[in-house]
């Protein structure tokens, strides 16, 4: 099909449109390959779904700079969806976003599942490359904790910024 949803188990997971966006297939392949690599490269790791989605989204946002591949940005569709969610105040609270179990987001319905995925990508991007230095290094620490088989204490990793993450992320997305 040229338009529809990629399917995870029995529920829609992510929308795609090969007519309006011919690069969707390549980005979807990069996304799924990144998820597989992350899980297989770290047997025994405890990567929560938001982190897997966020990291896979970073791989999906690749670009060729004329000399080398770069993974510098949120994929275009995810950026637009996350921006719309931020402007309409539809973003998941960060505790809800990071608390969803694997596959649970797909059961939220197509709009919310797509928003969850976009927000997970945006959160990973923000914690890795966002403009506020107070968040610098948080994504790396979360990946290290998950890869070591431990639970991720995002609130602890955020420290003083834990109470501000939702507003800061929403403002960042709205202004992108």
JSON list of C-alpha atoms in Angstrom, two decimals:
[
{"chain": "A", "resi": 1, "resn": "UNK", "atom": "CA", "xyz": [0.00, 0.00, 0.00]},
{"chain": "A", "resi": 2, "resn": "UNK", "atom": "CA", "xyz": [1.14, 3.52, -0.67]},
{"chain": "A", "resi": 3, "resn": "UNK", "atom": "CA", "xyz": [-0.56, 5.00, 2.38]},
{"chain": "A", "resi": 4, "resn": "UNK", "atom": "CA", "xyz": [-1.44, 3.48, 5.71]},
{"chain": "A", "resi": 5, "resn": "UNK", "atom": "CA", "xyz": [0.09, 2.39, 8.98]},
{"chain": "A", "resi": 6, "resn": "UNK", "atom": "CA", "xyz": [3.09, 0.24, 9.69]},
{"chain": "A", "resi": 7, "resn": "UNK", "atom": "CA", "xyz": [1.88, -2.48, 12.00]},
{"chain": "A", "resi": 8, "resn": "UNK", "atom": "CA", "xyz": [3.34, -3.59, 15.32]},
{"chain": "A", "resi": 9, "resn": "UNK", "atom": "CA", "xyz": [1.63, -6.78, 16.44]},
{"chain": "A", "resi": 10, "resn": "UNK", "atom": "CA", "xyz": [-2.03, -6.06, 15.67]},
{"chain": "A", "resi": 11, "resn": "UNK", "atom": "CA", "xyz": [-2.31, -2.31, 16.20]},
{"chain": "A", "resi": 12, "resn": "UNK", "atom": "CA", "xyz": [-1.28, 0.67, 14.05]},
{"chain": "A", "resi": 13, "resn": "UNK", "atom": "CA", "xyz": [2.14, 1.93, 15.03]},
{"chain": "A", "resi": 14, "resn": "UNK", "atom": "CA", "xyz": [3.20, 4.71, 12.68]},
{"chain": "A", "resi": 15, "resn": "UNK", "atom": "CA", "xyz": [1.59, 6.43, 9.71]},
{"chain": "A", "resi": 16, "resn": "UNK", "atom": "CA", "xyz": [3.33, 6.49, 6.37]},
{"chain": "A", "resi": 17, "resn": "UNK", "atom": "CA", "xyz": [2.55, 8.07, 3.03]},
{"chain": "A", "resi": 18, "resn": "UNK", "atom": "CA", "xyz": [4.78, 6.98, 0.15]},
{"chain": "A", "resi": 19, "resn": "UNK", "atom": "CA", "xyz": [2.98, 9.27, -2.30]},
{"chain": "A", "resi": 20, "resn": "UNK", "atom": "CA", "xyz": [3.41, 12.52, -0.39]},
{"chain": "A", "resi": 21, "resn": "UNK", "atom": "CA", "xyz": [6.73, 11.45, 1.12]},
{"chain": "A", "resi": 22, "resn": "UNK", "atom": "CA", "xyz": [8.85, 9.12, -1.06]},
{"chain": "A", "resi": 23, "resn": "UNK", "atom": "CA", "xyz": [11.61, 9.08, 1.59]},
{"chain": "A", "resi": 24, "resn": "UNK", "atom": "CA", "xyz": [9.27, 7.43, 4.09]},
{"chain": "A", "resi": 25, "resn": "UNK", "atom": "CA", "xyz": [10.41, 3.92, 3.18]},
{"chain": "A", "resi": 26, "resn": "UNK", "atom": "CA", "xyz": [14.08, 4.71, 3.70]},
{"chain": "A", "resi": 27, "resn": "UNK", "atom": "CA", "xyz": [13.39, 6.49, 6.99]},
{"chain": "A", "resi": 28, "resn": "UNK", "atom": "CA", "xyz": [11.22, 3.62, 8.22]},
{"chain": "A", "resi": 29, "resn": "UNK", "atom": "CA", "xyz": [13.98, 1.14, 7.32]},
{"chain": "A", "resi": 30, "resn": "UNK", "atom": "CA", "xyz": [16.56, 3.26, 9.18]},
{"chain": "A", "resi": 31, "resn": "UNK", "atom": "CA", "xyz": [14.23, 3.50, 12.17]},
{"chain": "A", "resi": 32, "resn": "UNK", "atom": "CA", "xyz": [13.58, -0.24, 12.39]},
{"chain": "A", "resi": 33, "resn": "UNK", "atom": "CA", "xyz": [17.24, -1.11, 11.73]},
{"chain": "A", "resi": 34, "resn": "UNK", "atom": "CA", "xyz": [18.29, 1.23, 14.55]},
{"chain": "A", "resi": 35, "resn": "UNK", "atom": "CA", "xyz": [15.85, -0.43, 16.96]},
{"chain": "A", "resi": 36, "resn": "UNK", "atom": "CA", "xyz": [17.16, -3.87, 16.04]},
{"chain": "A", "resi": 37, "resn": "UNK", "atom": "CA", "xyz": [20.79, -2.80, 16.35]},
{"chain": "A", "resi": 38, "resn": "UNK", "atom": "CA", "xyz": [20.25, -1.15, 19.74]},
{"chain": "A", "resi": 39, "resn": "UNK", "atom": "CA", "xyz": [18.50, -4.20, 21.19]},
{"chain": "A", "resi": 40, "resn": "UNK", "atom": "CA", "xyz": [20.89, -6.74, 19.68]},
{"chain": "A", "resi": 41, "resn": "UNK", "atom": "CA", "xyz": [24.02, -4.76, 20.56]},
{"chain": "A", "resi": 42, "resn": "UNK", "atom": "CA", "xyz": [22.96, -4.63, 24.21]},
{"chain": "A", "resi": 43, "resn": "UNK", "atom": "CA", "xyz": [21.61, -8.05, 25.25]},
{"chain": "A", "resi": 44, "resn": "UNK", "atom": "CA", "xyz": [20.08, -7.88, 28.70]},
{"chain": "A", "resi": 45, "resn": "UNK", "atom": "CA", "xyz": [19.60, -4.13, 28.49]},
{"chain": "A", "resi": 46, "resn": "UNK", "atom": "CA", "xyz": [16.41, -2.47, 29.70]},
{"chain": "A", "resi": 47, "resn": "UNK", "atom": "CA", "xyz": [15.60, 0.10, 27.05]},
{"chain": "A", "resi": 48, "resn": "UNK", "atom": "CA", "xyz": [12.16, 1.59, 27.70]},
{"chain": "A", "resi": 49, "resn": "UNK", "atom": "CA", "xyz": [10.04, 2.16, 24.63]},
{"chain": "A", "resi": 50, "resn": "UNK", "atom": "CA", "xyz": [10.33, 5.96, 24.73]},
{"chain": "A", "resi": 51, "resn": "UNK", "atom": "CA", "xyz": [14.12, 5.66, 24.60]},
{"chain": "A", "resi": 52, "resn": "UNK", "atom": "CA", "xyz": [14.12, 3.10, 21.78]},
{"chain": "A", "resi": 53, "resn": "UNK", "atom": "CA", "xyz": [11.68, 5.23, 19.80]},
{"chain": "A", "resi": 54, "resn": "UNK", "atom": "CA", "xyz": [13.68, 8.37, 20.50]},
{"chain": "A", "resi": 55, "resn": "UNK", "atom": "CA", "xyz": [17.01, 6.85, 19.48]},
{"chain": "A", "resi": 56, "resn": "UNK", "atom": "CA", "xyz": [15.51, 5.22, 16.38]},
{"chain": "A", "resi": 57, "resn": "UNK", "atom": "CA", "xyz": [14.02, 8.60, 15.48]},
{"chain": "A", "resi": 58, "resn": "UNK", "atom": "CA", "xyz": [17.47, 10.17, 15.64]},
{"chain": "A", "resi": 59, "resn": "UNK", "atom": "CA", "xyz": [18.70, 7.59, 13.12]},
{"chain": "A", "resi": 60, "resn": "UNK", "atom": "CA", "xyz": [15.63, 8.26, 11.00]},
{"chain": "A", "resi": 61, "resn": "UNK", "atom": "CA", "xyz": [16.52, 11.94, 10.79]},
{"chain": "A", "resi": 62, "resn": "UNK", "atom": "CA", "xyz": [19.66, 11.30, 8.75]},
{"chain": "A", "resi": 63, "resn": "UNK", "atom": "CA", "xyz": [21.06, 13.53, 6.02]},
{"chain": "A", "resi": 64, "resn": "UNK", "atom": "CA", "xyz": [23.98, 13.47, 3.61]},
{"chain": "A", "resi": 65, "resn": "UNK", "atom": "CA", "xyz": [26.10, 16.62, 4.01]},
{"chain": "A", "resi": 66, "resn": "UNK", "atom": "CA", "xyz": [28.12, 16.01, 0.85]},
{"chain": "A", "resi": 67, "resn": "UNK", "atom": "CA", "xyz": [30.92, 14.23, 2.69]},
{"chain": "A", "resi": 68, "resn": "UNK", "atom": "CA", "xyz": [29.39, 11.99, 5.33]},
{"chain": "A", "resi": 69, "resn": "UNK", "atom": "CA", "xyz": [26.11, 10.81, 6.81]},
{"chain": "A", "resi": 70, "resn": "UNK", "atom": "CA", "xyz": [24.83, 12.88, 9.73]},
{"chain": "A", "resi": 71, "resn": "UNK", "atom": "CA", "xyz": [22.00, 12.19, 12.14]},
{"chain": "A", "resi": 72, "resn": "UNK", "atom": "CA", "xyz": [21.29, 15.79, 13.08]},
{"chain": "A", "resi": 73, "resn": "UNK", "atom": "CA", "xyz": [17.57, 16.23, 13.33]},
{"chain": "A", "resi": 74, "resn": "UNK", "atom": "CA", "xyz": [14.10, 14.98, 14.11]},
{"chain": "A", "resi": 75, "resn": "UNK", "atom": "CA", "xyz": [12.51, 13.49, 10.99]},
{"chain": "A", "resi": 76, "resn": "UNK", "atom": "CA", "xyz": [10.36, 16.10, 9.19]},
{"chain": "A", "resi": 77, "resn": "UNK", "atom": "CA", "xyz": [6.99, 14.44, 9.83]},
{"chain": "A", "resi": 78, "resn": "UNK", "atom": "CA", "xyz": [7.78, 13.89, 13.49]},
{"chain": "A", "resi": 79, "resn": "UNK", "atom": "CA", "xyz": [8.92, 17.49, 13.89]},
{"chain": "A", "resi": 80, "resn": "UNK", "atom": "CA", "xyz": [5.69, 18.84, 12.43]},
{"chain": "A", "resi": 81, "resn": "UNK", "atom": "CA", "xyz": [3.53, 16.50, 14.51]},
{"chain": "A", "resi": 82, "resn": "UNK", "atom": "CA", "xyz": [5.46, 17.27, 17.72]},
{"chain": "A", "resi": 83, "resn": "UNK", "atom": "CA", "xyz": [5.22, 21.02, 16.99]},
{"chain": "A", "resi": 84, "resn": "UNK", "atom": "CA", "xyz": [1.48, 20.77, 16.41]},
{"chain": "A", "resi": 85, "resn": "UNK", "atom": "CA", "xyz": [1.12, 18.78, 19.62]},
{"chain": "A", "resi": 86, "resn": "UNK", "atom": "CA", "xyz": [3.09, 21.38, 21.56]},
{"chain": "A", "resi": 87, "resn": "UNK", "atom": "CA", "xyz": [1.12, 24.31, 20.14]},
{"chain": "A", "resi": 88, "resn": "UNK", "atom": "CA", "xyz": [-2.22, 22.59, 20.78]},
{"chain": "A", "resi": 89, "resn": "UNK", "atom": "CA", "xyz": [-1.11, 21.54, 24.29]},
{"chain": "A", "resi": 90, "resn": "UNK", "atom": "CA", "xyz": [-1.60, 17.86, 23.39]},
{"chain": "A", "resi": 91, "resn": "UNK", "atom": "CA", "xyz": [1.82, 16.58, 24.43]},
{"chain": "A", "resi": 92, "resn": "UNK", "atom": "CA", "xyz": [1.90, 13.70, 26.88]},
{"chain": "A", "resi": 93, "resn": "UNK", "atom": "CA", "xyz": [3.16, 14.65, 30.33]},
{"chain": "A", "resi": 94, "resn": "UNK", "atom": "CA", "xyz": [6.76, 13.43, 30.45]},
{"chain": "A", "resi": 95, "resn": "UNK", "atom": "CA", "xyz": [6.00, 10.91, 33.23]},
{"chain": "A", "resi": 96, "resn": "UNK", "atom": "CA", "xyz": [3.22, 9.38, 31.08]},
{"chain": "A", "resi": 97, "resn": "UNK", "atom": "CA", "xyz": [5.39, 9.42, 27.94]},
{"chain": "A", "resi": 98, "resn": "UNK", "atom": "CA", "xyz": [8.27, 7.66, 29.67]},
{"chain": "A", "resi": 99, "resn": "UNK", "atom": "CA", "xyz": [5.97, 5.32, 31.61]},
{"chain": "A", "resi": 100, "resn": "UNK", "atom": "CA", "xyz": [4.24, 3.64, 28.67]},
{"chain": "A", "resi": 101, "resn": "UNK", "atom": "CA", "xyz": [5.20, 0.00, 28.20]},
{"chain": "A", "resi": 102, "resn": "UNK", "atom": "CA", "xyz": [6.34, -1.43, 24.88]},
{"chain": "A", "resi": 103, "resn": "UNK", "atom": "CA", "xyz": [3.45, -1.61, 22.45]},
{"chain": "A", "resi": 104, "resn": "UNK", "atom": "CA", "xyz": [1.05, 0.24, 24.76]},
{"chain": "A", "resi": 105, "resn": "UNK", "atom": "CA", "xyz": [1.34, 3.41, 22.66]},
{"chain": "A", "resi": 106, "resn": "UNK", "atom": "CA", "xyz": [0.05, 1.58, 19.58]},
{"chain": "A", "resi": 107, "resn": "UNK", "atom": "CA", "xyz": [-3.20, 0.95, 21.47]},
{"chain": "A", "resi": 108, "resn": "UNK", "atom": "CA", "xyz": [-3.80, 4.65, 22.02]},
{"chain": "A", "resi": 109, "resn": "UNK", "atom": "CA", "xyz": [-5.32, 5.13, 18.57]},
{"chain": "A", "resi": 110, "resn": "UNK", "atom": "CA", "xyz": [-3.64, 6.42, 15.42]},
{"chain": "A", "resi": 111, "resn": "UNK", "atom": "CA", "xyz": [-3.36, 10.12, 16.37]},
{"chain": "A", "resi": 112, "resn": "UNK", "atom": "CA", "xyz": [-2.07, 9.56, 19.90]},
{"chain": "A", "resi": 113, "resn": "UNK", "atom": "CA", "xyz": [0.24, 6.72, 18.80]},
{"chain": "A", "resi": 114, "resn": "UNK", "atom": "CA", "xyz": [1.79, 8.98, 16.17]},
{"chain": "A", "resi": 115, "resn": "UNK", "atom": "CA", "xyz": [2.06, 11.85, 18.67]},
{"chain": "A", "resi": 116, "resn": "UNK", "atom": "CA", "xyz": [3.70, 9.51, 21.21]},
{"chain": "A", "resi": 117, "resn": "UNK", "atom": "CA", "xyz": [6.31, 8.47, 18.65]},
{"chain": "A", "resi": 118, "resn": "UNK", "atom": "CA", "xyz": [6.95, 12.05, 17.56]},
{"chain": "A", "resi": 119, "resn": "UNK", "atom": "CA", "xyz": [7.26, 13.23, 21.15]},
{"chain": "A", "resi": 120, "resn": "UNK", "atom": "CA", "xyz": [9.65, 10.37, 22.03]},
{"chain": "A", "resi": 121, "resn": "UNK", "atom": "CA", "xyz": [11.86, 11.41, 19.10]},
{"chain": "A", "resi": 122, "resn": "UNK", "atom": "CA", "xyz": [11.63, 15.04, 20.15]},
{"chain": "A", "resi": 123, "resn": "UNK", "atom": "CA", "xyz": [12.49, 14.25, 23.78]},
{"chain": "A", "resi": 124, "resn": "UNK", "atom": "CA", "xyz": [15.57, 12.25, 22.75]},
{"chain": "A", "resi": 125, "resn": "UNK", "atom": "CA", "xyz": [16.65, 15.06, 20.43]},
{"chain": "A", "resi": 126, "resn": "UNK", "atom": "CA", "xyz": [16.05, 17.70, 23.12]},
{"chain": "A", "resi": 127, "resn": "UNK", "atom": "CA", "xyz": [18.01, 15.73, 25.73]},
{"chain": "A", "resi": 128, "resn": "UNK", "atom": "CA", "xyz": [20.87, 15.29, 23.28]},
{"chain": "A", "resi": 129, "resn": "UNK", "atom": "CA", "xyz": [20.99, 18.47, 21.22]},
{"chain": "A", "resi": 130, "resn": "UNK", "atom": "CA", "xyz": [18.56, 20.93, 22.78]},
{"chain": "A", "resi": 131, "resn": "UNK", "atom": "CA", "xyz": [19.57, 24.54, 23.37]},
{"chain": "A", "resi": 132, "resn": "UNK", "atom": "CA", "xyz": [19.50, 24.42, 27.19]},
{"chain": "A", "resi": 133, "resn": "UNK", "atom": "CA", "xyz": [22.88, 23.24, 28.57]},
{"chain": "A", "resi": 134, "resn": "UNK", "atom": "CA", "xyz": [21.13, 22.06, 31.77]},
{"chain": "A", "resi": 135, "resn": "UNK", "atom": "CA", "xyz": [19.82, 19.07, 29.78]},
{"chain": "A", "resi": 136, "resn": "UNK", "atom": "CA", "xyz": [23.14, 18.27, 28.09]},
{"chain": "A", "resi": 137, "resn": "UNK", "atom": "CA", "xyz": [24.27, 14.71, 28.60]},
{"chain": "A", "resi": 138, "resn": "UNK", "atom": "CA", "xyz": [20.95, 13.40, 29.94]},
{"chain": "A", "resi": 139, "resn": "UNK", "atom": "CA", "xyz": [20.28, 11.24, 26.87]},
{"chain": "A", "resi": 140, "resn": "UNK", "atom": "CA", "xyz": [23.75, 9.72, 27.04]},
{"chain": "A", "resi": 141, "resn": "UNK", "atom": "CA", "xyz": [23.31, 8.92, 30.75]},
{"chain": "A", "resi": 142, "resn": "UNK", "atom": "CA", "xyz": [19.89, 7.34, 30.06]},
{"chain": "A", "resi": 143, "resn": "UNK", "atom": "CA", "xyz": [21.37, 5.16, 27.30]},
{"chain": "A", "resi": 144, "resn": "UNK", "atom": "CA", "xyz": [24.26, 4.11, 29.55]},
{"chain": "A", "resi": 145, "resn": "UNK", "atom": "CA", "xyz": [21.87, 3.18, 32.38]},
{"chain": "A", "resi": 146, "resn": "UNK", "atom": "CA", "xyz": [19.63, 1.15, 30.04]},
{"chain": "A", "resi": 147, "resn": "UNK", "atom": "CA", "xyz": [22.58, -0.55, 28.32]},
{"chain": "A", "resi": 148, "resn": "UNK", "atom": "CA", "xyz": [23.93, -1.60, 31.70]},
{"chain": "A", "resi": 149, "resn": "UNK", "atom": "CA", "xyz": [20.60, -3.32, 32.43]},
{"chain": "A", "resi": 150, "resn": "UNK", "atom": "CA", "xyz": [19.47, -0.76, 34.98]},
{"chain": "A", "resi": 151, "resn": "UNK", "atom": "CA", "xyz": [16.30, 1.22, 35.29]},
{"chain": "A", "resi": 152, "resn": "UNK", "atom": "CA", "xyz": [16.34, 4.79, 34.05]},
{"chain": "A", "resi": 153, "resn": "UNK", "atom": "CA", "xyz": [15.62, 7.38, 36.70]},
{"chain": "A", "resi": 154, "resn": "UNK", "atom": "CA", "xyz": [14.85, 10.24, 34.32]},
{"chain": "A", "resi": 155, "resn": "UNK", "atom": "CA", "xyz": [13.72, 12.51, 37.15]},
{"chain": "A", "resi": 156, "resn": "UNK", "atom": "CA", "xyz": [17.03, 11.91, 38.91]},
{"chain": "A", "resi": 157, "resn": "UNK", "atom": "CA", "xyz": [19.00, 12.48, 35.71]},
{"chain": "A", "resi": 158, "resn": "UNK", "atom": "CA", "xyz": [17.15, 15.75, 35.11]},
{"chain": "A", "resi": 159, "resn": "UNK", "atom": "CA", "xyz": [17.87, 17.00, 38.62]},
{"chain": "A", "resi": 160, "resn": "UNK", "atom": "CA", "xyz": [16.65, 20.54, 39.19]},
{"chain": "A", "resi": 161, "resn": "UNK", "atom": "CA", "xyz": [15.15, 20.62, 35.67]},
{"chain": "A", "resi": 162, "resn": "UNK", "atom": "CA", "xyz": [12.78, 17.68, 36.33]},
{"chain": "A", "resi": 163, "resn": "UNK", "atom": "CA", "xyz": [9.87, 20.00, 37.08]},
{"chain": "A", "resi": 164, "resn": "UNK", "atom": "CA", "xyz": [10.52, 22.14, 34.03]},
{"chain": "A", "resi": 165, "resn": "UNK", "atom": "CA", "xyz": [11.07, 19.49, 31.35]},
{"chain": "A", "resi": 166, "resn": "UNK", "atom": "CA", "xyz": [7.50, 19.52, 29.99]},
{"chain": "A", "resi": 167, "resn": "UNK", "atom": "CA", "xyz": [7.34, 23.30, 29.61]},
{"chain": "A", "resi": 168, "resn": "UNK", "atom": "CA", "xyz": [10.89, 23.50, 28.26]},
{"chain": "A", "resi": 169, "resn": "UNK", "atom": "CA", "xyz": [10.28, 20.73, 25.71]},
{"chain": "A", "resi": 170, "resn": "UNK", "atom": "CA", "xyz": [6.96, 22.25, 24.61]},
{"chain": "A", "resi": 171, "resn": "UNK", "atom": "CA", "xyz": [8.54, 25.71, 24.22]},
{"chain": "A", "resi": 172, "resn": "UNK", "atom": "CA", "xyz": [11.48, 24.22, 22.28]},
{"chain": "A", "resi": 173, "resn": "UNK", "atom": "CA", "xyz": [9.14, 22.36, 19.91]},
{"chain": "A", "resi": 174, "resn": "UNK", "atom": "CA", "xyz": [6.79, 25.29, 19.40]},
{"chain": "A", "resi": 175, "resn": "UNK", "atom": "CA", "xyz": [9.74, 27.48, 18.47]},
{"chain": "A", "resi": 176, "resn": "UNK", "atom": "CA", "xyz": [11.50, 25.04, 16.12]}
]
